[in-house]
Amino acid sequence: MRLGILGYGNLGRGVENAVRQNSDVELVVVFTRRDPKTLKINSNAQVVHISEIEKWTDKIDVLILCGGSATDLPEQTPKYAKLFNVVDSFDTHARIPEHFNNVDKSAKEGGKIGIISVGWDPGLFSLNRMYANAILPEGKDYTFWGKGVSQGHSDAIRRIEGVLDAKQYTIPVESALNAVKNCEKPELTTREKHTRECFVVLKEGADPVKVEQAIKTMPNYFSDYDTTVHFISLEELKKNHSGIPHGGCVIRTGKTGANKENNHVIEYNLKLDSNPEFTSSVLIAYARAAYRLNKEGHSGAKTVFDIAPCYLSPKSGEELRKTML
Amino acid sequence: MRLGILGYGNLGRGVENAVRQNSDVELVVVFTRRDPKTLKINSNAQVVHISEIEKWTDKIDVLILCGGSATDLPEQTPKYAKLFNVVDSFDTHARIPEHFNNVDKSAKEGGKIGIISVGWDPGLFSLNRMYANAILPEGKDYTFWGKGVSQGHSDAIRRIEGVLDAKQYTIPVESALNAVKNCEKPELTTREKHTRECFVVLKEGADPVKVEQAIKTMPNYFSDYDTTVHFISLEELKKNHSGIPHGGCVIRTGKTGANKENNHVIEYNLKLDSNPEFTSSVLIAYARAAYRLNKEGHSGAKTVFDIAPCYLSPKSGEELRKTML
């Protein structure tokens, strides 16, 4: 499978690394909006300006879109699904139905496959919510995130006056998690599910009291949470907080039996040292599916719900049944 | 969807209960090898002798086979896959390829769908092994079972002279589990992964020392494990050990990154109060998939690997994208 990627940020570099772990996949080209000459990559793929992308329709089998969900993907995925089999990690949950319809229309026009919202949430977490709901119709769903770095919240702190740099961790509340796993079916408020921990580097002369206040009262981002703020040096931030770990869990508890006397807990748990590298690994598995589905004559938009698991694996059905069933 | 079941043991009764939680499913008939008049069931389904089953081909959409893997299913699933869409929980891992081929042949002859090896292991555990392997090609898989009742091991104890009744629990070794979750990639022997705990009721006059010795040295079942034996009264066994709980987890740890510097842990965990009732709930979700796939014109043998998740849910694609993605 010949792969192209559009965008060379954390996700694009993650795909480049993950390709090396998949012997049936080759990274052929990196498309960029920058001047290709200024972009140094870590593989033998060609670096090509985005304006040339239409010349590549016969040279790659799947294009992985590594842009952001806010402005890049809503435009790029429908646009390029006409020309290529595409996979994206669109994660604005509320706009997924609209995005799906846009991609579906143009993928069908082009006779291509467009798989949207691939990654772990949306993605693997969605799959687990869906399987668990189909199996236990009477029950309750919970999703916890963390411990991990929220890029959005870290960015929000960086925009505060007096802040030089910052990292924000989302942390699930242990007691809430335990109540869920014990089938107590708690009703949890936002504050009861997660806490937020911030590591902040101040600019010279900035007032820590003011900054802390600005963080803790920020609507949407922090005001509904119990937030801890630590002021540290830039050196310490770089030394101890340069990773991008994340993770979390999806739990469904449900009941069965003549009198609903039996409890069941289905839990799916991820602990990831690198959020973008893991997401990239999921993207490659679904790129394989896009390629195969299209070879079989399918087209249109798909999500993780629509794709039989076997399409993700390089192994044959026979091998899978023998080794993994 | 009109459902029939063949066999009315723990699994059959579980299906009967689970049907009530699925408004799109109706249990129409229970086929039995016993005299139908002697079988009391807990629903309005008809009870019909197995010899009459061929008269029902137009009256049910899917037949769930609730027999055992040792002798029932190898014969029944291929036989009835010619006449009905069928789902079974065949769990003799080593014989799955052979069983698949037999069912595939007759299901294709009959133009029906036969989904085999549905449940949690094989089944949901297999799915999670497969997804995790496709996403993290460089890594290591672990499966732990328990804490839960092993029917096979309980039966083995009951066959020992002097034993009136017994229950055996399989228990994962906590320290091994933790080493796995900490990405230490331990190489674990059988003994290091699970312990076995037995609750045994002796017949009058039986020698506890002899029975304990017979259990602990039993090849295949106990000799490779650290086993604890408790002798208790029949009353205590009935009071405290009458349930059929089980569960376990599938874990894959893997590495990504330019220098394989990042660890990832994917963990799928089940805690089940009733093993047969949970398995039945999985069977119904896959019965829905069998029915739909066949309506779309598909036929042949399938496993959980071959079925897109959306087929399990009564919700539409649009609803799933809106609420679960």
XYZ file of C-alpha atoms in Angstrom:
650
model
C 0.000 0.000 0.000
C 1.442 3.330 -1.106
C 0.653 6.074 1.375
C 0.654 9.861 1.193
C 0.183 12.253 4.092
C -1.014 15.827 4.109
C 0.460 17.865 6.969
C 3.666 17.200 8.831
C 2.987 18.063 12.464
C 2.893 15.635 15.421
C 0.384 13.399 13.649
C 2.227 13.367 10.321
C 5.509 12.485 12.029
C 3.662 9.787 13.948
C 2.428 8.241 10.691
C 5.961 8.395 9.279
C 7.268 6.436 12.282
C 4.397 3.961 12.325
C 4.882 3.099 8.645
C 8.208 1.474 9.583
C 6.323 -0.981 11.794
C 4.029 -2.091 8.943
C 5.858 -4.019 6.248
C 2.962 -3.842 3.778
C 2.896 -0.027 3.860
C 5.215 2.477 2.170
C 5.227 6.237 2.747
C 5.629 7.714 -0.729
C 4.902 11.410 -0.374
C 4.370 14.175 2.186
C 2.198 17.065 0.969
C 2.706 20.406 2.673
C 1.451 23.982 2.506
C 4.948 25.202 3.364
C 7.795 25.598 0.902
C 8.812 21.938 0.390
C 12.492 22.913 0.424
C 12.198 24.103 4.037
C 10.666 20.847 5.297
C 13.072 18.229 6.653
C 11.488 14.824 7.107
C 12.794 11.562 8.568
C 12.185 9.205 5.664
C 12.788 8.829 1.946
C 9.327 10.068 0.983
C 9.121 12.966 -1.452
C 8.075 16.341 -0.072
C 5.638 18.029 -2.433
C 3.722 21.287 -2.320
C -0.023 20.855 -1.812
C -0.690 22.628 -5.119
C 0.753 19.604 -6.951
C -1.449 17.028 -5.204
C -3.696 16.317 -8.207
C -0.762 14.829 -10.102
C -0.506 12.062 -7.502
C -3.857 10.333 -7.911
C -2.265 7.264 -9.555
C 0.822 7.199 -7.386
C -0.663 6.619 -3.956
C -3.397 4.279 -2.693
C -4.455 6.208 0.408
C -3.998 9.774 1.642
C -3.927 10.299 5.404
C -5.057 13.794 6.376
C -3.028 14.982 9.359
C -4.525 18.455 9.786
C -6.655 19.912 12.562
C -10.386 19.462 13.082
C -11.169 23.156 13.530
C -10.433 24.446 10.035
C -8.294 21.964 8.024
C -10.321 18.754 7.910
C -13.830 20.174 7.294
C -12.454 21.557 4.042
C -9.728 19.028 3.140
C -11.452 15.681 3.681
C -14.429 16.315 1.349
C -12.106 17.986 -1.176
C -9.581 15.154 -1.391
C -12.067 12.288 -0.999
C -12.962 12.960 -4.642
C -9.401 12.130 -5.707
C -8.034 9.673 -3.151
C -9.051 7.111 -0.602
C -8.689 9.225 2.547
C -8.561 8.735 6.309
C -8.881 11.543 8.844
C -9.041 11.971 12.625
C -11.842 14.555 12.698
C -12.733 14.869 16.386
C -15.309 17.638 16.751
C -17.999 15.242 17.979
C -20.926 17.633 17.429
C -20.052 18.197 13.754
C -19.436 14.546 12.808
C -22.854 13.995 11.112
C -22.323 17.037 8.874
C -18.716 16.058 8.100
C -19.806 12.500 7.304
C -22.394 13.707 4.793
C -19.924 16.035 3.066
C -17.289 13.328 2.763
C -19.854 10.733 1.681
C -21.062 12.869 -1.193
C -17.641 13.580 -2.649
C -16.189 10.115 -1.991
C -19.094 8.596 -3.900
C -18.570 11.067 -6.737
C -14.942 10.020 -6.956
C -15.554 6.331 -6.403
C -13.300 6.463 -3.329
C -13.478 5.511 0.350
C -13.315 8.225 3.035
C -12.936 7.003 6.612
C -13.535 9.784 9.112
C -13.003 10.277 12.849
C -10.325 7.620 13.245
C -8.149 7.537 16.355
C -8.984 6.624 19.933
C -11.722 9.122 20.811
C -13.454 9.254 18.417
C -12.319 5.854 17.207
C -11.463 2.973 19.511
C -13.476 4.460 22.383
C -16.487 4.825 20.064
C -16.143 1.193 18.986
C -16.137 0.058 22.576
C -19.145 2.205 23.464
C -20.988 0.682 20.510
C -20.094 -2.967 21.120
C -20.904 -2.645 24.832
C -24.261 -0.990 24.142
C -25.251 -3.658 21.638
C -24.399 -6.395 24.137
C -25.823 -4.849 27.303
C -28.912 -2.880 26.230
C -29.759 -1.982 29.834
C -26.843 -0.160 31.361
C -24.896 3.043 31.729
C -21.881 4.452 29.866
C -18.927 6.323 31.290
C -15.875 7.806 29.608
C -12.892 9.034 31.610
C -9.887 10.741 30.055
C -6.351 10.845 31.388
C -4.100 11.048 33.031
C -2.909 12.984 30.018
C -2.019 16.245 28.368
C -4.846 18.284 26.887
C -3.394 20.395 24.082
C -6.474 22.624 24.017
C -6.266 23.420 27.716
C -2.490 23.944 27.577
C -3.015 26.392 24.700
C -5.737 28.217 26.637
C -3.338 28.825 29.532
C -0.608 30.028 27.158
C -2.946 32.730 25.886
C -3.220 34.279 29.383
C -1.216 37.479 29.853
C 1.982 36.855 31.778
C 2.275 33.175 30.809
C 5.391 32.065 28.918
C 4.531 28.370 28.571
C 2.244 25.779 30.166
C 1.168 22.138 30.207
C -2.214 20.941 31.468
C -3.020 17.419 32.632
C -6.542 16.009 32.782
C -6.846 13.516 35.645
C -9.773 11.170 36.322
C -11.079 11.178 39.896
C -10.132 7.801 41.386
C -13.163 7.544 43.691
C -15.560 8.229 40.806
C -13.835 5.583 38.680
C -14.099 3.049 41.489
C -17.783 3.789 42.066
C -18.410 3.167 38.352
C -16.450 -0.107 38.349
C -18.364 -1.263 41.437
C -21.613 -0.928 39.474
C -22.896 1.844 41.726
C -24.063 3.681 38.568
C -23.233 7.121 40.006
C -24.585 10.303 38.405
C -21.403 12.341 38.067
C -21.019 16.055 37.459
C -18.157 17.394 35.361
C -16.331 18.353 38.574
C -16.735 14.881 40.049
C -15.232 13.080 37.057
C -11.959 14.891 36.355
C -9.528 17.312 37.957
C -7.098 19.566 36.095
C -3.450 20.085 36.983
C -1.477 22.927 35.388
C 2.275 23.499 35.195
C 2.881 27.132 34.315
C 6.012 29.136 33.472
C 5.548 32.867 34.118
C 7.047 35.719 32.134
C 9.323 37.946 34.156
C 7.372 40.258 36.405
C 4.038 38.482 35.942
C 1.757 38.172 38.976
C 1.204 34.503 39.941
C -1.947 35.308 41.923
C -3.546 36.990 38.916
C -2.534 34.188 36.534
C -3.808 31.479 38.864
C -7.096 33.341 39.204
C -7.376 33.752 35.431
C -6.859 30.016 34.912
C -9.219 28.789 37.604
C -12.118 31.006 36.521
C -11.798 30.466 32.766
C -15.238 29.415 31.501
C -15.606 26.070 29.626
C -11.969 25.194 30.178
C -11.474 25.345 33.968
C -14.335 26.969 35.902
C -16.296 23.684 36.192
C -13.290 21.753 37.522
C -11.132 21.565 40.607
C -7.888 22.944 39.250
C -4.394 22.935 40.731
C -1.768 25.369 39.446
C 1.985 24.875 39.903
C 4.447 27.571 38.894
C 7.701 26.099 37.645
C 10.780 27.152 35.695
C 11.086 26.747 31.930
C 13.870 24.216 32.522
C 11.627 22.101 34.720
C 8.794 22.261 32.189
C 11.091 21.088 29.436
C 12.657 18.367 31.552
C 9.538 16.878 33.155
C 6.620 17.883 30.963
C 7.715 17.618 27.355
C 5.844 14.382 26.560
C 2.328 14.120 25.162
C 0.924 11.175 27.121
C -2.795 10.507 27.261
C -5.311 7.732 27.671
C -8.495 6.992 29.514
C -11.230 4.436 29.665
C -14.695 3.616 28.427
C -16.821 1.653 30.871
C -20.303 0.253 30.475
C -22.052 -1.419 33.388
C -25.244 -3.340 32.761
C -27.603 -5.919 34.155
C -28.980 -9.243 32.985
C -31.086 -12.033 34.458
C -34.729 -12.831 35.091
C -34.792 -10.207 37.840
C -31.856 -8.095 36.654
C -29.866 -9.635 39.465
C -26.534 -9.934 37.633
C -24.120 -7.043 37.075
C -21.556 -6.889 34.297
C -18.686 -4.465 33.741
C -17.100 -3.947 30.309
C -14.020 -1.746 30.504
C -11.669 -0.562 27.764
C -8.536 1.144 28.943
C -5.739 2.978 27.138
C -2.453 4.192 28.644
C -0.464 6.007 25.974
C 3.005 7.531 26.210
C 2.387 9.473 23.013
C -1.107 10.513 22.016
C -0.220 11.502 18.407
C 1.897 8.392 17.756
C -0.846 6.093 18.961
C -3.456 7.952 16.905
C -1.175 7.616 13.865
C -0.965 3.869 14.419
C -4.756 3.656 14.367
C -4.853 5.783 11.199
C -2.553 3.360 9.371
C -4.666 0.334 10.280
C -7.743 2.107 8.883
C -5.812 3.257 5.796
C -5.291 -0.445 5.087
C -9.062 -0.929 5.399
C -9.783 2.016 3.065
C -7.479 0.570 0.434
C -8.989 -2.915 0.612
C -12.608 -1.763 0.690
C -12.005 0.387 -2.373
C -10.293 -2.488 -4.195
C -13.443 -4.527 -3.517
C -15.481 -1.834 -5.250
C -16.867 0.056 -2.255
C -17.046 3.847 -2.052
C -18.407 6.579 0.215
C -17.836 7.745 3.772
C -17.256 5.196 6.529
C -16.591 5.309 10.252
C -15.086 2.701 12.565
C -18.632 1.330 13.010
C -18.888 0.374 9.338
C -15.673 -1.578 8.960
C -15.271 -5.263 9.751
C -12.238 -5.697 12.052
C -10.439 -8.087 9.672
C -9.862 -5.246 7.189
C -7.421 -3.637 9.639
C -5.046 -6.557 9.823
C -2.401 -7.577 7.289
C -3.153 -11.211 8.196
C -5.540 -13.386 6.182
C -8.880 -14.529 7.579
C -7.466 -18.032 7.931
C -4.440 -16.789 9.874
C -6.610 -14.613 12.130
C -8.949 -17.496 12.971
C -6.011 -19.759 13.720
C -4.003 -17.349 15.875
C -6.372 -14.826 17.445
C -9.866 -16.261 17.735
C -36.266 -10.741 14.279
C -37.793 -14.108 15.116
C -35.434 -16.288 17.102
C -35.240 -19.982 17.812
C -32.885 -21.696 20.247
C -31.667 -25.249 20.315
C -30.875 -26.469 23.821
C -32.251 -25.148 27.078
C -29.378 -25.210 29.567
C -27.669 -22.200 31.170
C -26.994 -20.625 27.782
C -30.509 -21.206 26.428
C -32.072 -19.708 29.540
C -29.661 -16.784 29.230
C -30.847 -16.133 25.671
C -34.452 -16.320 26.853
C -33.762 -13.631 29.472
C -31.698 -11.433 27.167
C -34.432 -11.390 24.507
C -36.573 -9.349 26.903
C -33.931 -6.601 26.842
C -33.995 -6.357 23.027
C -37.266 -4.954 21.713
C -36.519 -5.915 18.104
C -36.121 -9.603 18.990
C -38.773 -12.221 19.737
C -38.127 -15.756 21.012
C -40.483 -17.927 18.999
C -39.395 -21.486 19.649
C -37.172 -23.642 21.847
C -36.017 -26.901 20.243
C -35.089 -29.723 22.591
C -33.942 -33.326 22.505
C -36.013 -34.039 25.597
C -39.723 -34.751 25.610
C -41.147 -31.229 25.036
C -43.899 -31.858 27.583
C -41.339 -32.218 30.354
C -39.600 -28.905 29.611
C -40.845 -25.867 31.542
C -39.590 -22.594 30.126
C -39.963 -19.000 31.290
C -41.484 -17.398 28.193
C -44.316 -17.849 25.707
C -42.102 -19.528 23.112
C -43.234 -22.906 21.814
C -41.302 -25.956 22.959
C -40.748 -28.325 20.054
C -38.925 -31.618 19.687
C -35.740 -31.401 17.635
C -37.130 -33.905 15.143
C -39.635 -31.254 13.987
C -37.032 -28.554 13.344
C -37.211 -28.718 9.537
C -40.802 -27.467 9.610
C -39.601 -24.175 11.082
C -37.378 -22.866 8.303
C -39.867 -20.135 7.360
C -40.942 -19.321 10.895
C -37.681 -18.101 12.415
C -34.963 -15.782 11.132
C -32.052 -17.031 13.230
C -31.356 -20.186 15.236
C -29.016 -19.832 18.221
C -27.272 -23.098 19.030
C -26.891 -23.412 22.799
C -25.187 -26.812 22.975
C -21.674 -27.752 24.050
C -18.481 -27.516 22.028
C -17.302 -31.060 22.715
C -19.948 -33.048 20.837
C -23.056 -30.901 20.090
C -21.807 -27.982 18.021
C -19.343 -29.776 15.703
C -22.333 -31.746 14.440
C -25.212 -29.273 14.880
C -23.811 -26.053 13.450
C -22.899 -27.434 10.008
C -26.134 -29.430 9.932
C -28.480 -26.528 10.696
C -26.521 -23.861 8.802
C -28.032 -25.404 5.672
C -31.530 -24.559 6.892
C -31.202 -21.485 9.101
C -29.018 -18.505 9.825
C -27.180 -19.826 12.875
C -24.982 -18.486 15.656
C -22.920 -20.662 17.991
C -20.420 -20.245 20.811
C -17.984 -22.973 19.721
C -14.985 -22.508 21.992
C -12.519 -25.319 21.306
C -9.831 -22.925 20.014
C -7.723 -25.595 18.311
C -10.630 -26.910 16.242
C -11.994 -23.534 15.082
C -10.449 -23.650 11.560
C -12.009 -27.072 10.900
C -15.367 -26.013 12.338
C -15.304 -22.813 10.265
C -14.753 -24.767 7.048
C -17.555 -27.219 7.803
C -20.021 -24.446 8.608
C -18.907 -22.375 5.613
C -19.594 -25.209 3.201
C -23.103 -25.941 4.391
C -24.098 -22.308 5.001
C -23.144 -21.493 1.409
C -25.122 -24.495 0.172
C -28.174 -23.250 2.029
C -27.625 -19.571 1.245
C -27.465 -18.840 4.970
C -25.119 -17.108 7.420
C -23.350 -19.112 10.135
C -21.521 -17.093 12.766
C -19.283 -19.273 14.901
C -17.314 -18.861 18.148
C -19.375 -15.972 19.507
C -19.142 -15.016 23.179
C -16.342 -13.395 25.135
C -13.452 -15.843 24.641
C -13.584 -16.641 21.800
C -15.496 -13.519 20.849
C -14.964 -10.131 22.444
C -11.476 -11.099 23.675
C -10.559 -12.221 20.146
C -11.780 -8.903 18.734
C -9.642 -6.990 21.166
C -6.580 -9.115 20.445
C -7.105 -8.455 16.737
C -7.715 -4.703 16.935
C -4.743 -4.234 19.286
C -2.435 -6.277 17.048
C -3.435 -4.325 13.951
C -2.755 -1.034 15.748
C 0.445 -1.950 17.577
C 2.346 -4.352 15.298
C 5.328 -4.464 17.664
C 4.126 -5.659 21.030
C 3.124 -8.529 23.236
C -0.282 -10.066 24.045
C -1.538 -11.327 27.365
C -4.841 -12.906 28.343
C -5.817 -13.413 31.975
C -8.988 -15.177 33.073
C -10.904 -14.697 36.301
C -11.618 -14.342 38.980
C -14.269 -16.805 37.889
C -15.726 -20.270 37.947
C -14.291 -22.821 35.542
C -16.984 -25.391 34.827
C -14.445 -27.803 33.327
C -12.248 -27.726 36.428
C -15.224 -27.987 38.782
C -16.411 -31.048 36.854
C -12.936 -32.591 37.016
C -12.950 -32.333 40.822
C -16.457 -33.810 41.015
C -15.215 -36.918 39.212
C -12.699 -37.680 42.021
C -13.713 -40.500 44.336
C -15.070 -39.214 47.628
C -16.191 -35.823 46.265
C -19.874 -34.936 46.539
C -19.726 -31.504 44.911
C -17.158 -28.806 44.094
C -16.569 -25.339 42.640
C -13.255 -24.159 41.211
C -12.191 -20.531 40.778
C -9.481 -19.423 38.376
C -7.664 -16.375 39.771
C -5.149 -14.178 37.933
C -1.904 -13.492 39.815
C -1.979 -9.810 40.771
C 1.784 -9.271 40.540
C 1.912 -10.774 37.030
C -0.975 -8.548 35.930
C 0.791 -5.482 37.294
C 4.068 -6.355 35.592
C 2.196 -6.639 32.285
C 0.410 -3.302 32.773
C 3.728 -1.645 33.635
C 5.069 -2.673 30.203
C 7.694 -4.958 31.721
C 6.781 -7.546 29.058
C 7.293 -10.487 31.411
C 7.604 -14.045 30.085
C 5.087 -15.853 32.267
C 4.714 -19.565 32.891
C 1.294 -21.113 33.409
C 1.955 -21.174 37.159
C 2.897 -17.498 37.235
C -0.292 -16.308 35.531
C -3.129 -17.961 37.446
C -3.827 -19.742 40.693
C -6.700 -22.164 41.311
C -8.939 -22.194 44.371
C -11.228 -25.143 45.032
C -14.223 -25.457 47.358
C -14.958 -29.124 47.898
C -17.756 -31.018 49.657
C -16.711 -34.524 50.689
C -18.886 -37.613 50.773
C -19.227 -39.161 54.208
C -16.108 -41.067 55.186
C -13.943 -39.688 52.372
C -10.317 -38.903 53.176
C -9.584 -35.165 52.736
C -5.826 -35.740 52.430
C -6.304 -38.187 49.574
C -8.799 -35.909 47.775
C -6.563 -32.861 48.121
C -3.655 -34.865 46.748
C -5.750 -36.123 43.845
C -6.774 -32.569 42.923
C -3.344 -30.964 43.190
C -1.592 -33.597 41.106
C -4.220 -33.886 38.360
C -2.419 -33.424 35.036
C -3.559 -30.625 32.657
C -6.131 -29.353 35.128
C -4.137 -28.626 38.308
C -0.585 -29.982 38.346
C 0.861 -26.887 36.609
C -0.803 -24.470 39.037
C -0.583 -23.413 42.651
C -3.842 -24.807 43.948
C -5.644 -24.192 47.228
C -8.285 -26.626 48.453
C -10.965 -25.751 51.019
C -13.297 -28.400 52.397
C -16.719 -26.997 53.175
C -20.242 -28.221 53.853
C -22.854 -28.646 51.142
C -24.854 -25.828 52.746
C -21.922 -23.458 52.509
C -21.266 -24.431 48.896
C -24.876 -23.713 47.988
C -24.990 -20.480 49.951
C -21.689 -18.910 48.874
C -20.699 -20.600 45.632
C -23.824 -21.075 43.559
C -23.122 -18.249 41.085
C -21.287 -18.589 37.772
C -19.208 -15.392 37.707
C -16.273 -15.010 35.347
C -14.277 -12.429 33.449
C -10.716 -11.546 32.693
C -8.706 -9.251 30.522
C -6.839 -9.011 27.251
C -3.806 -6.724 27.323
C -1.456 -5.740 24.537
C 1.572 -3.597 25.244
C 3.510 -2.124 22.363
C 6.030 0.503 21.361
C 6.091 3.354 18.864
C 8.421 6.231 18.035
C 11.582 6.845 16.051
C 13.569 4.918 18.679
C 10.695 2.832 20.085
C 10.783 5.125 23.087
C 7.030 5.269 23.727
C 5.031 2.530 25.457
C 1.330 1.957 25.018
C -1.079 -0.290 26.925
C -4.394 -1.439 25.462
C -6.499 -3.287 28.023
C -9.938 -4.862 27.701
C -11.496 -6.007 30.911
C -14.651 -7.965 31.731
C -16.179 -8.544 35.174
C -19.248 -10.745 34.824
C -21.684 -11.898 37.504
C -23.039 -14.534 35.159
C -20.859 -16.065 32.475
C -23.720 -17.766 30.537
C -26.016 -14.722 30.679
C -23.299 -12.438 29.337
C -22.414 -14.920 26.595
C -26.110 -15.099 25.671
C -26.226 -11.317 25.368
C -23.326 -11.422 22.912
C -25.051 -14.210 20.970
C -28.183 -12.092 20.481
C -26.211 -9.119 19.156
C -24.540 -11.408 16.598
C -27.876 -13.074 15.765
C -29.016 -9.588 14.715
C -25.927 -9.346 12.494
C -26.583 -12.786 10.957
C -30.143 -11.806 10.103
C -29.128 -8.501 8.498
C -26.176 -9.878 6.576
C -28.367 -12.620 5.136
C -31.073 -10.109 4.177
C -28.359 -8.224 2.270
C -27.635 -11.392 0.317
C -24.535 -12.658 2.118
C -23.964 -16.296 3.011
C -21.273 -18.548 4.473
C -19.416 -18.838 7.758
C -18.354 -15.702 9.619
C -16.545 -14.914 12.849
C -16.486 -11.731 14.925
C -13.561 -10.584 12.741
C -15.717 -10.505 9.618
C -18.615 -8.449 10.892
C -18.737 -4.654 10.905
C -19.694 -3.467 14.412
C -22.771 -1.535 13.220
C -24.538 -4.812 12.350
C -24.780 -5.632 16.066
C -26.751 -2.559 17.027
C -30.474 -1.920 16.544
C -29.600 1.756 15.942
C -29.179 3.223 12.453
C -25.801 4.384 11.158
C -26.958 7.974 11.536
C -28.006 7.445 15.159
C -24.741 5.660 15.977
C -22.622 8.468 14.502
C -24.625 11.059 16.394
C -24.656 9.379 19.778
C -21.644 7.075 20.056
C -18.857 8.242 17.770
